[in-house]
Tab-separated table of C-alpha atoms in Angstrom:
chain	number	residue	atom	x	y	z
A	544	UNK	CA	132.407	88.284	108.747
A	545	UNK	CA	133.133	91.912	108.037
A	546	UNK	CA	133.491	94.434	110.311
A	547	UNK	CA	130.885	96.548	108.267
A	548	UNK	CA	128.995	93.998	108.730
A	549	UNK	CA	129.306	93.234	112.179
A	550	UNK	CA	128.844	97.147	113.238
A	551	UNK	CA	125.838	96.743	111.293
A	552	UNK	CA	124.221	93.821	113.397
A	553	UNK	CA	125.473	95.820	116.609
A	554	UNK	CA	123.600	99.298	115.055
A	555	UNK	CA	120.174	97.401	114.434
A	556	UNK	CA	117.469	96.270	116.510
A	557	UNK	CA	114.170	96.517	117.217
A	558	UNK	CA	112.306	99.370	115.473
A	559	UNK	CA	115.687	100.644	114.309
A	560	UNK	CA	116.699	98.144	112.269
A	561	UNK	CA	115.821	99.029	108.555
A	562	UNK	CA	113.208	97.648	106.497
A	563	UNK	CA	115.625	95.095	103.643
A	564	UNK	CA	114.145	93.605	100.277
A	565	UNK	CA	115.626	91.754	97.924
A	566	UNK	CA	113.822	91.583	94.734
A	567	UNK	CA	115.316	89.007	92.764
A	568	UNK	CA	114.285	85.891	90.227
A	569	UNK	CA	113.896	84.947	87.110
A	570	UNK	CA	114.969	87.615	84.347
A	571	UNK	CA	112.033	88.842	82.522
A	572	UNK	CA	109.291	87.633	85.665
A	573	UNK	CA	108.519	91.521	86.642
A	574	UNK	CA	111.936	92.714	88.172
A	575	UNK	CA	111.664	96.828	87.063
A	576	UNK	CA	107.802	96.829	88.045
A	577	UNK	CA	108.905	95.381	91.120
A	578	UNK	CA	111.158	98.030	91.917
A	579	UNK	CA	109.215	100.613	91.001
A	580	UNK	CA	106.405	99.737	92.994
A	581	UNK	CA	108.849	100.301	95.862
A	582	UNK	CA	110.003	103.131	95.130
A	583	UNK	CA	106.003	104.335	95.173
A	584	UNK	CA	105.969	103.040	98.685
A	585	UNK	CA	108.647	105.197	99.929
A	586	UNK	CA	111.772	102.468	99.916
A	587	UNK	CA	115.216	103.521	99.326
A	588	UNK	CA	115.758	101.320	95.547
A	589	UNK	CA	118.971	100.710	94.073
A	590	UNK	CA	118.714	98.147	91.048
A	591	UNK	CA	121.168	95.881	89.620
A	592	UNK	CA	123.514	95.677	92.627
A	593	UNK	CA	125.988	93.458	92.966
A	594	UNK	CA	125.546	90.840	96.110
A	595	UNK	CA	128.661	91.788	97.212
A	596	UNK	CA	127.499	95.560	97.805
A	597	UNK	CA	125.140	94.682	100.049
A	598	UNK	CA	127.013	95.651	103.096
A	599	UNK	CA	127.977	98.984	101.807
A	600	UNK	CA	124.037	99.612	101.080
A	601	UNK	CA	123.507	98.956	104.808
A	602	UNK	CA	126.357	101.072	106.019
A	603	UNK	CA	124.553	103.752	103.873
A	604	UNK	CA	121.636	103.092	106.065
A	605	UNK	CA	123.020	103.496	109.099
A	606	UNK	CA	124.758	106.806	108.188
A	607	UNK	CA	123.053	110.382	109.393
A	608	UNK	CA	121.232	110.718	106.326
A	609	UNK	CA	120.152	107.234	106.316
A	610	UNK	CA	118.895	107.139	109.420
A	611	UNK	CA	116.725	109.899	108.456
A	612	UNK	CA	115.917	108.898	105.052
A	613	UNK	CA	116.338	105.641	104.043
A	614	UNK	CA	114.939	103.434	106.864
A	615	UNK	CA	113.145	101.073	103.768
A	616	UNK	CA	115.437	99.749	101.347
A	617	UNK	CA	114.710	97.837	98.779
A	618	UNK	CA	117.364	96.361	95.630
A	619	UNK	CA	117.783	94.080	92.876
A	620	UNK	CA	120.135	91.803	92.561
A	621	UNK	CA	120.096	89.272	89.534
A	622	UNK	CA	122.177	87.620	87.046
A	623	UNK	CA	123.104	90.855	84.680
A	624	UNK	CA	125.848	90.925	87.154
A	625	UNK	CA	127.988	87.673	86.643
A	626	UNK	CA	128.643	87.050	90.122
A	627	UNK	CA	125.051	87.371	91.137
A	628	UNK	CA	125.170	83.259	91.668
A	629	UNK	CA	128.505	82.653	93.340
A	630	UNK	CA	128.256	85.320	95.808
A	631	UNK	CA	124.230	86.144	96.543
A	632	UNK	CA	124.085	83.237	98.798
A	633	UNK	CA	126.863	84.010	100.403
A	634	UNK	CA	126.207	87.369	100.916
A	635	UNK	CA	122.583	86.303	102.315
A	636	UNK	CA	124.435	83.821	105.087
A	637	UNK	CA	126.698	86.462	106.310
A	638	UNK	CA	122.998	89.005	106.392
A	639	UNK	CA	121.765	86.023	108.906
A	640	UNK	CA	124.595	85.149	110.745
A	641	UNK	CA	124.864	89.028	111.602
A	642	UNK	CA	121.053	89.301	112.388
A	643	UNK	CA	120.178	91.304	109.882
A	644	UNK	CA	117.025	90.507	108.950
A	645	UNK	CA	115.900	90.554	105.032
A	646	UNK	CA	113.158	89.412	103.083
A	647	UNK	CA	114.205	87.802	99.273
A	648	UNK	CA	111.114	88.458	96.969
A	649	UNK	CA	111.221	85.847	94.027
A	650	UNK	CA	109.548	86.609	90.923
A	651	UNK	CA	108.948	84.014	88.772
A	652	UNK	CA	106.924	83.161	85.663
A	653	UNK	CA	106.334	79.771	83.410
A	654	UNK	CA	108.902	79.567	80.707
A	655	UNK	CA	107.050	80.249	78.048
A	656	UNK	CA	105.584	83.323	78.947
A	657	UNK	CA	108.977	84.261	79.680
A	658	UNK	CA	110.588	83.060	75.725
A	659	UNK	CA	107.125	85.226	75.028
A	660	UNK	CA	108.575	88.356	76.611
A	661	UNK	CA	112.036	88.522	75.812
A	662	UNK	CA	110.908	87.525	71.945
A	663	UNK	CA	108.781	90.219	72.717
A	664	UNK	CA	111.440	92.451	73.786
A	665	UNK	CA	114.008	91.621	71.557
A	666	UNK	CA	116.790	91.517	74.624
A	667	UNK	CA	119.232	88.304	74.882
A	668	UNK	CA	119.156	86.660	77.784
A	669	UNK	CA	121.326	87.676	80.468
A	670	UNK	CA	122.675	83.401	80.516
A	671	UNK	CA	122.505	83.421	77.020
A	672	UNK	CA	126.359	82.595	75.751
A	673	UNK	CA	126.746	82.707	71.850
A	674	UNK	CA	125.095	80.008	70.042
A	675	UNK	CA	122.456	79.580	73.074
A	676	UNK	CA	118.940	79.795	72.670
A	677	UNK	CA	116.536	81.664	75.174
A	678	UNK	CA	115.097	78.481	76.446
A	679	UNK	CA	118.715	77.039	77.652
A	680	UNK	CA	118.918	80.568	78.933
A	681	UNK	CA	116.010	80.512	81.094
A	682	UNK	CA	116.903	76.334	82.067
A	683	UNK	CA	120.103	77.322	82.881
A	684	UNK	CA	119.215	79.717	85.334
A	685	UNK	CA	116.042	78.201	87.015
A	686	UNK	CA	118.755	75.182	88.055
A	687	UNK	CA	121.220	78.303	89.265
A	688	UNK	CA	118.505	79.830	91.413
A	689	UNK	CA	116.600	76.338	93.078
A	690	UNK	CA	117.875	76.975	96.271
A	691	UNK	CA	117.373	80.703	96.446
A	692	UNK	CA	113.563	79.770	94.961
A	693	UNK	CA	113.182	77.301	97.715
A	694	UNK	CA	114.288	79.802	100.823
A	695	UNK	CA	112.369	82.839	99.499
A	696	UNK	CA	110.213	84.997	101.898
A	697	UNK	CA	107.593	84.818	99.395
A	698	UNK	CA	107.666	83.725	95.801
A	699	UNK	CA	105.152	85.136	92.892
A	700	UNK	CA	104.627	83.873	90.103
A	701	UNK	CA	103.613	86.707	86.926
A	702	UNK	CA	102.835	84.240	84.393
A	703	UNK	CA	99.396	85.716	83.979
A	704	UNK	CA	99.632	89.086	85.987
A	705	UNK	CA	98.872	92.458	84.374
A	706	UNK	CA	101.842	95.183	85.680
A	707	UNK	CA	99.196	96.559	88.038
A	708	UNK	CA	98.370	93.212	89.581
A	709	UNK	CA	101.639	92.879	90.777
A	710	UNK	CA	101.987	95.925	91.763
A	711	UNK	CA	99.150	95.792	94.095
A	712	UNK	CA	100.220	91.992	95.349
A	713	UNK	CA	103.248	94.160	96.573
A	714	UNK	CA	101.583	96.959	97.934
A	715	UNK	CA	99.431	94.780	99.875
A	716	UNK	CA	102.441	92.454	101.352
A	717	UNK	CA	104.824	95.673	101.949
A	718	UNK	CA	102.610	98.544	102.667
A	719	UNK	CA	102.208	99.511	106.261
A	720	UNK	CA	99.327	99.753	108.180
A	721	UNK	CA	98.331	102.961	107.150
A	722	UNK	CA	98.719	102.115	104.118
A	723	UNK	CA	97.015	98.986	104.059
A	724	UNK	CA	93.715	100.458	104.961
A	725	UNK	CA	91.048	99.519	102.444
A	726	UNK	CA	90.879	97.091	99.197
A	727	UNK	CA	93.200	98.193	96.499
A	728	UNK	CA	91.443	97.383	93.699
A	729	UNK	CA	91.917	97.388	89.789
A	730	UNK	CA	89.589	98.436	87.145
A	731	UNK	CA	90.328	98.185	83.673
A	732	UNK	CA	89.236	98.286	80.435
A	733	UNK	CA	89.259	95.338	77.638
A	734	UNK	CA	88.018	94.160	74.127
A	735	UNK	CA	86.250	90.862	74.180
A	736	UNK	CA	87.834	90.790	70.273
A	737	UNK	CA	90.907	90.327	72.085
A	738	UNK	CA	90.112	87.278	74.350
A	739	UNK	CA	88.386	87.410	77.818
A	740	UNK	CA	90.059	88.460	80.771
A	741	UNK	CA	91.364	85.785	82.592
A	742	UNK	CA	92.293	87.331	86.004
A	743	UNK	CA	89.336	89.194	87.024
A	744	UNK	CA	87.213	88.888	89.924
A	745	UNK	CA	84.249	90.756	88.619
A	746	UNK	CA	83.549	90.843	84.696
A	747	UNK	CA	81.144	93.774	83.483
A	748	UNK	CA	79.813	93.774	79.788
A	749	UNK	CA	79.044	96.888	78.197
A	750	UNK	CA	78.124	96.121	74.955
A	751	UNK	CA	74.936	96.460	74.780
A	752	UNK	CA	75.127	100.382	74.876
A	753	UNK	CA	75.580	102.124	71.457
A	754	UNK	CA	79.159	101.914	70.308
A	755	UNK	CA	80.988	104.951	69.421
A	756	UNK	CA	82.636	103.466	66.083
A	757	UNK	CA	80.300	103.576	64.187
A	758	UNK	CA	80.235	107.473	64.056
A	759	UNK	CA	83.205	108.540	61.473
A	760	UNK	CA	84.103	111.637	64.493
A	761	UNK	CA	84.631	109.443	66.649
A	762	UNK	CA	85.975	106.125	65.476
A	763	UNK	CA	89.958	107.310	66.006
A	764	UNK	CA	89.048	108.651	69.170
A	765	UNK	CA	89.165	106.749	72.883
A	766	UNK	CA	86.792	106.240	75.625
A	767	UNK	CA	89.687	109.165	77.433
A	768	UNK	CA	88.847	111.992	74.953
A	769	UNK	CA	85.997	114.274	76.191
A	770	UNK	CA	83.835	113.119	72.655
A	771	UNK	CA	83.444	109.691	73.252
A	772	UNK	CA	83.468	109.922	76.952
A	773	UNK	CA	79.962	112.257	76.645
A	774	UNK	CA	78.862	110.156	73.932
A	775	UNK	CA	78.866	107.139	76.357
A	776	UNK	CA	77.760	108.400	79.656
A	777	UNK	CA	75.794	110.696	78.792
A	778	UNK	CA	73.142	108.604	77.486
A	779	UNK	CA	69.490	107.706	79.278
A	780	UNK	CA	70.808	103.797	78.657
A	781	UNK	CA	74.353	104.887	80.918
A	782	UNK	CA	72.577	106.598	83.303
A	783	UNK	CA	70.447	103.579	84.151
A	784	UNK	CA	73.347	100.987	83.675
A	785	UNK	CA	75.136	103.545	86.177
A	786	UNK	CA	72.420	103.670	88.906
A	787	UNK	CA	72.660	99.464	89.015
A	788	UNK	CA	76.247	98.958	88.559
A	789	UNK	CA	77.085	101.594	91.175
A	790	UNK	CA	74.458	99.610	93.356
A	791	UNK	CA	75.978	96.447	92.952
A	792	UNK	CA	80.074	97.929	93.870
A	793	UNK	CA	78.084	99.270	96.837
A	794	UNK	CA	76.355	95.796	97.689
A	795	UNK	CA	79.732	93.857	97.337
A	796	UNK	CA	82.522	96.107	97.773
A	797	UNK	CA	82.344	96.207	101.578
A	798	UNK	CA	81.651	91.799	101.910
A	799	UNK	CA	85.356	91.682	100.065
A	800	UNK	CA	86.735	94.066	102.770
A	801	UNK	CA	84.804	92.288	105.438
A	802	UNK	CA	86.417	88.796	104.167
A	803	UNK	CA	89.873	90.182	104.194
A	804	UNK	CA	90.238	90.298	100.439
A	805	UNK	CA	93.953	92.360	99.909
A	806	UNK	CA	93.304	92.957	95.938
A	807	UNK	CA	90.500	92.948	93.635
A	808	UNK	CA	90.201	93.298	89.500
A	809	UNK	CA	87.520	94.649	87.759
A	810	UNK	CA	87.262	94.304	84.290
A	811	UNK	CA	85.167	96.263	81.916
A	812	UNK	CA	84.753	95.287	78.188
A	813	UNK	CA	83.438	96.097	75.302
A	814	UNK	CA	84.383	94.535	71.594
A	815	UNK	CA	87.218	96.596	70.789
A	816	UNK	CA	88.479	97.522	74.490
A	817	UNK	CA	88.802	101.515	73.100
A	818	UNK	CA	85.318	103.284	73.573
A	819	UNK	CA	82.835	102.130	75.874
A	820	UNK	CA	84.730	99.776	78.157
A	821	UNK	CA	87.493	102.785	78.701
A	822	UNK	CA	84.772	105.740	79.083
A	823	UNK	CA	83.168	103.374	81.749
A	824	UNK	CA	86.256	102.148	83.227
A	825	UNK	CA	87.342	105.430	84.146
A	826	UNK	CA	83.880	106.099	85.563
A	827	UNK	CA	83.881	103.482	87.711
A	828	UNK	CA	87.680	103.707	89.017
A	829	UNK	CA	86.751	107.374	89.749
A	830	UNK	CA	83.363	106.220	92.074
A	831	UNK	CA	85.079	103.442	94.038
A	832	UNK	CA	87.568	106.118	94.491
A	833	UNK	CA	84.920	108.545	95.736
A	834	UNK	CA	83.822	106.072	98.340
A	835	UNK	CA	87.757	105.775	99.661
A	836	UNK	CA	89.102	102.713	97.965
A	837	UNK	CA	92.602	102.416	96.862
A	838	UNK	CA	92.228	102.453	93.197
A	839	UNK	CA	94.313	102.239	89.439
A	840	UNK	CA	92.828	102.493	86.730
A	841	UNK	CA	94.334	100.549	83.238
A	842	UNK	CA	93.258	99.969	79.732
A	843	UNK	CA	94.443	97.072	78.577
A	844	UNK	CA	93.940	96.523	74.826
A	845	UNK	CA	93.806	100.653	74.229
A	846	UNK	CA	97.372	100.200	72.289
A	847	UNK	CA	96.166	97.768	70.270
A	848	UNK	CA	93.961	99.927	67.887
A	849	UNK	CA	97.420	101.858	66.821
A	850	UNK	CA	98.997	98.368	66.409
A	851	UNK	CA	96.720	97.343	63.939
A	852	UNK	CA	96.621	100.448	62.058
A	853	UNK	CA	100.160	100.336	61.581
A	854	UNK	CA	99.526	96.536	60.294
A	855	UNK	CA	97.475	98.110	57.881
């Protein structure tokens, strides 16, 4: 063992000891949103460091500064670097056998969302060796990382997470208890034209209130631009729609707190996903907010109109 390491195990204990994540898993499962959700909760992030730094990231902690500043740390390690498999393991032994503790946060995701997203992409895969395809890629290293899958703290799987789910899975796992207070919940906005939502807890349809594409002014517009947004809500159908939704979030919002509920989705379509569902969206992201929920706010199919368009 090295003496780095051993000074560290002698520095840390108790509340001292700093707060160690290891974000690591398949390539293309939600690494950089991983990270970056950390780095909203306050954590120290380095990304794409080599196992065999880990020791020097800890003596960083225990240095003056890093006493004061980086008590949460949190780093990605993965196979861009070529060593990742040889010496991760290794490197995780020595954490243990020093008493260091860690948590290892696997991402993972089914393999054919993940050919999906690095098609999607256009990146090789970091296993990829010429004349390999994406799906040896991805075999090769799901048999590398078994036994790092298997001893995980916690493993999630992102196969059919939005960004902002998993951002709030990890807020809600990693936050601390000030933190944690309330439900963190998601609204967003989506086009039934573009397939249900398949993750939500509560589905709203908004359909049924007159849609702002069919007036030529506002057609390139969004439910974000001040138009459309008073074209929806400020109609005597809204208003009433309003009184009863807001009704309803205020009959069941407080049961999923009461059950222990960490995370909740709300989704909020219309046929397109750009007009109605976003105006309303935003409205009701901004009222849970208003009665102290965590909340973000996403649009999920808004992109899509200038995707077409460019089809065109």
């Amino acid at each position: 063992m090295s003496d780095t390491m051993n000074a560290a195990a002698t520095s840390r204990s108790g509340e001292e000891a700093p707060d160690l994540v290891i974000i690591t898993g398949m390539s293309g499962a939600g690494r950089t949103e991983a990270i970056h959700t950390f780095e909203d909760l306050g954590y120290f992030c380095v990304d794409n460091l080599p196992a065999r730094l880990l020791p020097s990231l800890l003596d960083l902690a225990d240095s003056p500064e890093g006493k004061s500043t980086h008590r949460r740390i949190a780093t990605v390690c993965d196979a861009r670097n070529r060593d990742f498999f040889s010496s991760l393991e290794t490197e995780l032994d020595r954490l243990t056998e020093a008493g260091i503790d860690y948590r290892v946060v696997f991402l993972d995701a089914a393999d054919e969302k993940l050919i999906a997203r690095y098609k999607s992409s256009r990146r090789r895969h970091p296993l990829c060796d010429d004349g390999m395809t994406i799906v040896q890629g991805i075999q090769r290293e799901r048999s590398l990382l078994f036994n790092l899958r298997e001893s995980a703290w916690v493993v999630i799987d992102t196969t059919d997470m939005l960004p902002q789910q998993l951002r709030a899975q990890l807020k809600s796992l990693f936050s601390t208890k000030e933190e944690r207070k309330g439900l963190a919940v998601t609204v967003y906005s989506f086009g039934f034209k573009h397939g249900a939502p398949l993750d939500a807890d509560i589905v709203i349809d908004v359909r049924f209130l007159p849609n702002p594409y069919y007036d030529p002014e506002l057609r390139h517009l969004t439910g974000l631009d001040p138009a459309v947004r008073d074209y929806v809500m400020c109609r005597s159908e809204t208003e009433e729609f309003q009184k009863r939704w807001r009704a309803l979030l205020d009959c069941v919002m407080p049961g999923y707190v009461a059950e222990g509920k960490q995370q909740l989705a709300i989704a909020v379509g219309c046929t397109g996903g750009q007009h109605r569902s976003v105006a309303l969206a935003e409205a009701t992201g901004d009222y849970l907010k208003s009665r102290g929920y965590r909340v973000s706010i996403a649009h999920r199919d808004l992109s899509l109109a200038e995707t077409e368009k460019a089809a065109k």
